[in-house]
Short mmCIF file of C-alpha atoms in Angstrom, two decimals:
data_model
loop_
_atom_site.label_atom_id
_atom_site.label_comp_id
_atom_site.label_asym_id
_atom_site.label_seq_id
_atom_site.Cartn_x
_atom_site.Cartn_y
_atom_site.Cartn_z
CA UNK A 1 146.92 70.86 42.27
CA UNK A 2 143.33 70.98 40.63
CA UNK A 3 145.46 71.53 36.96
CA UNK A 4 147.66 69.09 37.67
CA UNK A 5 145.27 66.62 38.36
CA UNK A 6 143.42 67.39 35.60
CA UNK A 7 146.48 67.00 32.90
CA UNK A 8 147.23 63.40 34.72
CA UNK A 9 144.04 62.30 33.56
CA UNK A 10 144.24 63.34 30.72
CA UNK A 11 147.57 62.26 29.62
CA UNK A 12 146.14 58.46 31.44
CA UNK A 13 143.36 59.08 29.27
CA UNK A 14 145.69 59.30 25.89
CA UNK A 15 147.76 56.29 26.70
CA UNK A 16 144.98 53.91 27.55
CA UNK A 17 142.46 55.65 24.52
CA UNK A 18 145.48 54.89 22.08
CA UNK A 19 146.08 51.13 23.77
CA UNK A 20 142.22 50.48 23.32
CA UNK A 21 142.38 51.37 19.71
CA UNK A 22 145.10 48.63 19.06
CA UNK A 23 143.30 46.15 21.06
CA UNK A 24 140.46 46.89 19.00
CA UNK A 25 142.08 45.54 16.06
CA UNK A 26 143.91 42.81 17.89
CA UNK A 27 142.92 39.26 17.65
CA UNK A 28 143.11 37.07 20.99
CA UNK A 29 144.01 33.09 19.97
CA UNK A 30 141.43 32.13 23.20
CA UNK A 31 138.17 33.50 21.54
CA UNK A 32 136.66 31.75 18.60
CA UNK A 33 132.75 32.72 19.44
CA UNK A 34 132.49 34.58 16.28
CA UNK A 35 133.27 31.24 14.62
CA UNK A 36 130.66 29.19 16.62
CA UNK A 37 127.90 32.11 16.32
CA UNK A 38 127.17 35.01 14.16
CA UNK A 39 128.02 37.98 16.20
CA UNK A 40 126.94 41.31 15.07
CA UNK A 41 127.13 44.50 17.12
CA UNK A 42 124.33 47.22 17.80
CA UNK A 43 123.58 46.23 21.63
CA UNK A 44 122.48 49.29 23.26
CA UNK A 45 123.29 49.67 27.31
CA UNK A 46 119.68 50.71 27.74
CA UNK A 47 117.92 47.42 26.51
CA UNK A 48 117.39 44.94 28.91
CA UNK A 49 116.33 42.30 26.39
CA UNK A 50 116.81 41.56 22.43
CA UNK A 51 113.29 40.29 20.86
CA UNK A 52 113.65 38.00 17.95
CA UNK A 53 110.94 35.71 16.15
CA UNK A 54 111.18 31.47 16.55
CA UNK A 55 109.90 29.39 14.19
CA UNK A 56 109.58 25.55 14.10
CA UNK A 57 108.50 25.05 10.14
CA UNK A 58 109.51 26.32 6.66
CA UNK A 59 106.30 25.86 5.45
CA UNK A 60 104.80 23.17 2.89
CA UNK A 61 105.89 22.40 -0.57
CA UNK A 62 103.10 20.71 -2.18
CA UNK A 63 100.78 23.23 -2.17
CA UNK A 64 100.43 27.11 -3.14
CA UNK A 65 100.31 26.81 -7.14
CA UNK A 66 98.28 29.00 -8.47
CA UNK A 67 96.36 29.01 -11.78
CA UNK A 68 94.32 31.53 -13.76
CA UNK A 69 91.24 31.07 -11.72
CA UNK A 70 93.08 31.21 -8.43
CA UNK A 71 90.94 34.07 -6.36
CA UNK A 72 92.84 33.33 -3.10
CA UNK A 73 96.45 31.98 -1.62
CA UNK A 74 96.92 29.59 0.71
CA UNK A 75 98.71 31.11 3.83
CA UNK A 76 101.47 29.86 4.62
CA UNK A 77 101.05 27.04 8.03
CA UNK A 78 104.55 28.46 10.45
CA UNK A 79 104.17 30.76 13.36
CA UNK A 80 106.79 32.77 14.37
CA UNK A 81 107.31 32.79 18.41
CA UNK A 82 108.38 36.10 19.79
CA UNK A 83 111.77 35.76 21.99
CA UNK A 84 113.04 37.91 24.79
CA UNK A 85 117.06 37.23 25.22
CA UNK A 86 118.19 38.73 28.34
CA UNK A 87 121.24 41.05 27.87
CA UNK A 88 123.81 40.86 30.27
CA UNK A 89 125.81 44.25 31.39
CA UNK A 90 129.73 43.94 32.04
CA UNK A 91 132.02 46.49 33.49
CA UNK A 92 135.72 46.09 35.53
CA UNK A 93 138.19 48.64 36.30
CA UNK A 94 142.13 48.59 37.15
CA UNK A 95 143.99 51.50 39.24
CA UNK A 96 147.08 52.96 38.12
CA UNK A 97 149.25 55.19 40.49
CA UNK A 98 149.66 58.77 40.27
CA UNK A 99 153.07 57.81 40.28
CA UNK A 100 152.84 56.17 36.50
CA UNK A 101 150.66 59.13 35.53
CA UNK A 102 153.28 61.66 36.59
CA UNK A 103 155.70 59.48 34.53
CA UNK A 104 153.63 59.89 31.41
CA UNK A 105 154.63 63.28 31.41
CA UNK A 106 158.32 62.21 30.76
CA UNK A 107 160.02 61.81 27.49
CA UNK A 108 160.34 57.72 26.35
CA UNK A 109 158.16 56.80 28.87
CA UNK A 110 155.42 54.24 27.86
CA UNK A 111 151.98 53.29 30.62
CA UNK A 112 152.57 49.48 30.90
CA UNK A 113 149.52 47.84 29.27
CA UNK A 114 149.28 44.63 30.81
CA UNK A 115 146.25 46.06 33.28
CA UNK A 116 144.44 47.01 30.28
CA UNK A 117 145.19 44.11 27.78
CA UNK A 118 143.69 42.13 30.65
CA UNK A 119 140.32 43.67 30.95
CA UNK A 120 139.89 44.13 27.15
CA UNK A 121 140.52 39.66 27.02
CA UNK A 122 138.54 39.23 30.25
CA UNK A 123 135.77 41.29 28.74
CA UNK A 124 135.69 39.41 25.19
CA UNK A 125 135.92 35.86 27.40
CA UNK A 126 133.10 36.84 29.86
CA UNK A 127 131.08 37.61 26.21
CA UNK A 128 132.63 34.04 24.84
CA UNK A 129 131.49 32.37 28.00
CA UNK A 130 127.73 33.89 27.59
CA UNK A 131 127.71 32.87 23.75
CA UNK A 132 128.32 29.36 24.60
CA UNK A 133 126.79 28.37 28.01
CA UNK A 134 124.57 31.72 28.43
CA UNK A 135 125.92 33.55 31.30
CA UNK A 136 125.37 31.75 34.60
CA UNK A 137 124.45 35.20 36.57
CA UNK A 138 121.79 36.21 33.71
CA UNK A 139 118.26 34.25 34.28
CA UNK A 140 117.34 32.78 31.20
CA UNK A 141 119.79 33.91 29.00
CA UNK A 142 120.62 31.02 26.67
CA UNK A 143 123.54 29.87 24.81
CA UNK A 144 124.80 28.04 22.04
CA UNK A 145 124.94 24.85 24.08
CA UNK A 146 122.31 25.64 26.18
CA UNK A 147 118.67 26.25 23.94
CA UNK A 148 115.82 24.94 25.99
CA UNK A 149 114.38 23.87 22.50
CA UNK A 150 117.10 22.08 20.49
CA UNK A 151 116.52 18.58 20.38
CA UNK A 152 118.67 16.28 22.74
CA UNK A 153 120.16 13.05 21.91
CA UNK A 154 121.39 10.34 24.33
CA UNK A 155 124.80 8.71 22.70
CA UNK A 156 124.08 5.00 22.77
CA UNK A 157 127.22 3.56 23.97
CA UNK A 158 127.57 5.62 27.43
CA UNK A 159 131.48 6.12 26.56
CA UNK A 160 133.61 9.00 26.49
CA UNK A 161 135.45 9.98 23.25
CA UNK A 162 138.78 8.46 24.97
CA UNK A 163 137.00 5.13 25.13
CA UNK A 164 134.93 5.07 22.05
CA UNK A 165 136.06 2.91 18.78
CA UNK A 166 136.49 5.32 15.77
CA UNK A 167 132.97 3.18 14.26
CA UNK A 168 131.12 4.33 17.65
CA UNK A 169 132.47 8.13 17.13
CA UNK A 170 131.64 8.38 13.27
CA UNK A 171 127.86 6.53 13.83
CA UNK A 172 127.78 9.19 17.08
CA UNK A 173 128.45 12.05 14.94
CA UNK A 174 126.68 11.28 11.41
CA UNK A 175 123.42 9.69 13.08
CA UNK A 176 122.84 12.78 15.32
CA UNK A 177 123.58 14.80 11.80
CA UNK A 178 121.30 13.35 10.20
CA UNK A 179 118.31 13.98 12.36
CA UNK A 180 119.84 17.57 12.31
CA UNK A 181 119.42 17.38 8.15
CA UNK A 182 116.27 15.99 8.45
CA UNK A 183 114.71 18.43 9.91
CA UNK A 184 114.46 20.92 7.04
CA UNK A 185 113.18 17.70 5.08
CA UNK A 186 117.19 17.69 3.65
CA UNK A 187 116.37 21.30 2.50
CA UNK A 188 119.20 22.63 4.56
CA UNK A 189 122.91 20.67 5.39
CA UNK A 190 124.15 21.88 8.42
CA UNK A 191 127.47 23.41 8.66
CA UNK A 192 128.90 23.57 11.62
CA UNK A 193 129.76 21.09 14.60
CA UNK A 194 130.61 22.08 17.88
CA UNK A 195 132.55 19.94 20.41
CA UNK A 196 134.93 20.41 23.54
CA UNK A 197 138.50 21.02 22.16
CA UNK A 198 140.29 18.56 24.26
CA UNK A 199 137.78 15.69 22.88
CA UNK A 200 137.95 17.12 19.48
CA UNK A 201 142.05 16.26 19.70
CA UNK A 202 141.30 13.24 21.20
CA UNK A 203 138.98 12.26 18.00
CA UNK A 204 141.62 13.34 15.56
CA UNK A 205 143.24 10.46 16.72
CA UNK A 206 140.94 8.18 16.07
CA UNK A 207 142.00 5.59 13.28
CA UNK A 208 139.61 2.81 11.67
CA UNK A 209 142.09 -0.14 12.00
CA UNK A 210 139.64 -2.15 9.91
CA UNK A 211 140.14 -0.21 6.48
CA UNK A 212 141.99 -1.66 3.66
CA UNK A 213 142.45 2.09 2.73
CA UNK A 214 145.03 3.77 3.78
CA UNK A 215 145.88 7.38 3.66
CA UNK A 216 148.86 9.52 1.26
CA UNK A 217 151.27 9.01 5.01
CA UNK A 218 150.28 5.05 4.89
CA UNK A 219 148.22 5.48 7.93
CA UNK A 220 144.07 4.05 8.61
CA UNK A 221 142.13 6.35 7.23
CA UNK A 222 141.48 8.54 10.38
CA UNK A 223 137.64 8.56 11.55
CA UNK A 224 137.42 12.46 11.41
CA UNK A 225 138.32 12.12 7.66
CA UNK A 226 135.63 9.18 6.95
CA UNK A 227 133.28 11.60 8.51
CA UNK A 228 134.32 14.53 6.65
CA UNK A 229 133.94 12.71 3.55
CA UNK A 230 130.73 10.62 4.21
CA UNK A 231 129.04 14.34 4.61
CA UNK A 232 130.89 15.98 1.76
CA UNK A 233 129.74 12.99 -0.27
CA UNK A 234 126.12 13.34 0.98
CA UNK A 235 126.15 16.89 -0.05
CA UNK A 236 126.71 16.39 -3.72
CA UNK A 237 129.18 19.28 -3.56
CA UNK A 238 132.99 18.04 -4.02
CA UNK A 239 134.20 21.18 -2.38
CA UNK A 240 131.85 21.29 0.90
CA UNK A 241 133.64 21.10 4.30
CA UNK A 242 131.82 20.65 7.27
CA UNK A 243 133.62 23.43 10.05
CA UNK A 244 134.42 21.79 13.31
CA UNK A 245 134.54 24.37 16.15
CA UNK A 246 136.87 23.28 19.32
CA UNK A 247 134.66 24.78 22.02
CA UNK A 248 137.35 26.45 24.77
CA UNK A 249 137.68 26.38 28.58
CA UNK A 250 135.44 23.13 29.08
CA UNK A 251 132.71 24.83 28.30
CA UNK A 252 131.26 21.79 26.29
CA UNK A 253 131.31 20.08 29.91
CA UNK A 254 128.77 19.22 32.31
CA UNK A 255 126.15 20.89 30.65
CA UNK A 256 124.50 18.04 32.69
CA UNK A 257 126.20 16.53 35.38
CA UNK A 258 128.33 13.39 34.14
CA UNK A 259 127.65 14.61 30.42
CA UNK A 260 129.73 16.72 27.71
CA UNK A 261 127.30 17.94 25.00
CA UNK A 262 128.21 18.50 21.23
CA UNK A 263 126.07 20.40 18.79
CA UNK A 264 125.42 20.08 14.77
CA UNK A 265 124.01 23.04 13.35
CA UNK A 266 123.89 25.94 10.61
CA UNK A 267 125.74 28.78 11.01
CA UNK A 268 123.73 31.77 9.44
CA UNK A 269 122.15 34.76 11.60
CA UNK A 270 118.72 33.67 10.06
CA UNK A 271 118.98 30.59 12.23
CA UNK A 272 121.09 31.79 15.63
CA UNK A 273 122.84 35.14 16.15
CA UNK A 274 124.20 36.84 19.00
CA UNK A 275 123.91 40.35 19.70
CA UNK A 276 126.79 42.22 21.43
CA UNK A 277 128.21 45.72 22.71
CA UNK A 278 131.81 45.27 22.05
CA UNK A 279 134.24 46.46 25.13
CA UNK A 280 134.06 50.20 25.69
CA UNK A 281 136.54 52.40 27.40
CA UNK A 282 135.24 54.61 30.09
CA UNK A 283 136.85 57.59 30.93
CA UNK A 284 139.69 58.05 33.60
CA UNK A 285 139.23 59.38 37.01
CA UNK A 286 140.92 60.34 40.36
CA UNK A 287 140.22 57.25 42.65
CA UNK A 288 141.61 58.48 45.45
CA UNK A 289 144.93 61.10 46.79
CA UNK A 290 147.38 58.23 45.00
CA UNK A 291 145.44 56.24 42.59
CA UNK A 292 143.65 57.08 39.31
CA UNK A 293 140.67 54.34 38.19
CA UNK A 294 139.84 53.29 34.47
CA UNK A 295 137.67 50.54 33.18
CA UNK A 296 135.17 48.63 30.39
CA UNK A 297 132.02 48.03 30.15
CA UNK A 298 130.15 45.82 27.66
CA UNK A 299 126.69 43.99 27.03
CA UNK A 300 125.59 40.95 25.53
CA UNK A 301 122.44 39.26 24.81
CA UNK A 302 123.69 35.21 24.57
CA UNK A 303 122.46 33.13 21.59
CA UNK A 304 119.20 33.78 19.93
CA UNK A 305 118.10 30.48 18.93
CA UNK A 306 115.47 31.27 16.26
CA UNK A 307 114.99 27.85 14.02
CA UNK A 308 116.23 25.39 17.05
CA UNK A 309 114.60 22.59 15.18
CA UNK A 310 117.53 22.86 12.65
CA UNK A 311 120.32 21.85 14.84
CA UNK A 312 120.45 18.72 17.16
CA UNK A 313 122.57 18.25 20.84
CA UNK A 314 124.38 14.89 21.38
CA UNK A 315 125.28 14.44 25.19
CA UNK A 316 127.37 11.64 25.88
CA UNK A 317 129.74 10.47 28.96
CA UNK A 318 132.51 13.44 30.08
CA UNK A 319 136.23 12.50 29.95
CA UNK A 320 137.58 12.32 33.54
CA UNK A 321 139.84 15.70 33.97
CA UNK A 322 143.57 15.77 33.70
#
């Protein structure tokens, strides 16, 4: 019995080992944090926190020429904060009967994978969910809507998207931008926006009824497109596209209560990152006389925020809920 228990694992083993190895290289349409935050593996299981440095200033640029007499440099005036991100440890198993194990011994059969396609998605969402809200269970683990030192701004109208004019959406968006931009002294454009997906569709149909100009389909020029163009315009650079991310799951809502929050920032790892342990099989073993157990584990340390005076938050009035 001792043999045969010990080839049902390992033939278990086999199927879900070969399974994780196509999931690995399987993308899921419902995550999209790698294209809100750089995410870059190396996360041991033994830290409890990732250190990283936060500064507020670049530094001044009207000083620090030097001459053939200079005898000393002028240091430069930022301090670098030292971080702690708390890392967050995942792990969930699924049973499968000794039954379907027995079965993997026969010719054709194949272990149904739903159990396991399951974990490996609810593991890479639980890891979404702490990139963008920091993980609610994990004390002071932050997130990419959530950095205790990113500026805030109050939208001045008090509407939701739904209700806003396309003017009141595109002087929303390019006034909070601009404080964003500002704060490298227009050094560095920001890249990236950030909003909840359902308010980012309801924006795309947003159309400036008071243009004369009219798009190639004969429509108002949309007010997505005049903000597209008012930054590409600002930027100098003809081919620069500023990358909307559609935040998933509501997320973006009730960051505070009553409030959805949107974020304008720069996506580089020199100004956030995220630091993961991507899903990892663990091995199979007898749960009990009829059921063998298998699982994943993974870690994550949420979003390292470490030049927070480079992006901005706009909070303004949440959509009631369909």
């Amino acid at each position: 019995m001792a043999i045969e228990t010990a080839f049902f694992e390992e033939a278990l083993q086999e199927a879900l080992t070969e399974r994780d190895m196509q999931l690995q290289e399987k993308t899921l349409p419902e995550i999209n944090i790698a294209e809100a935050i750089p995410v870059n593996e190396g996360l041991d299981f033994i830290q409890e926190y990732v250190e990283y440095g936060r500064t507020e200033v670049m530094g001044s640029v009207y000083d620090g020429i030097i001459g053939n007499k200079t005898n000393s440099l002028v240091t430069i005036d930022s301090e670098i904060e030292m971080e702690k991100a708390p890392v967050a440890y995942w792990g969930k198993a699924a049973t499968w009967t000794t039954q379907q194990a027995e079965k993997l011994g026969a010719v054709g059969f194949n272990l149904p994978t739903k159990k396991q396609d399951d974990l490996y998605a609810n593991a890479l969402a639980t890891i979404q969910y702490g990139g963008y809200r920091g993980h609610s269970k994990v004390k002071g683990q932050e997130g990419l809507l959530t950095g205790k030192h990113v500026e805030i701004i109050a939208e001045k109208s008090k509407k939701t998207i739904a209700n806003m004019t396309a003017e009141e959406f595109i002087a929303m968006v390019l006034d909070a931008y601009n404080v964003a931009w500002a704060a490298s002294g227009y050094r560095v454009q920001p890249t990236h926006i950030a909003m909840d997906a359902a308010d980012f569709m309801l924006a795309m149909q947003k159309f400036d009824t008071n243009s004369v100009i009219v798009g190639v389909d004969l429509l108002p020029v949309s007010a997505m497109d005049r903000v597209m163009a008012a930054l590409r315009k600002s930027s100098g650079d003809s081919a620069f596209s500023i990358n909307f991310v559609k935040i998933p799951s509501g997320y973006a809502r009730e960051v505070k209560e009553g409030l959805t929050r949107l974020v304008i920032y720069t996506y580089d790892e020199e100004y956030i990152e995220m630091k993961v342990h991507m899903p990892e099989l663990l091995p199979v073993r007898q749960r009990d006389l009829l059921t063998y157990e298998c699982g994943y584990r993974a870690a994550f340390g949420g979003a390292m925020w470490k030049v927070p005076a480079s992006a901005v938050y706009v909070d303004y009035k949440t959509s009631p809920a369909k």
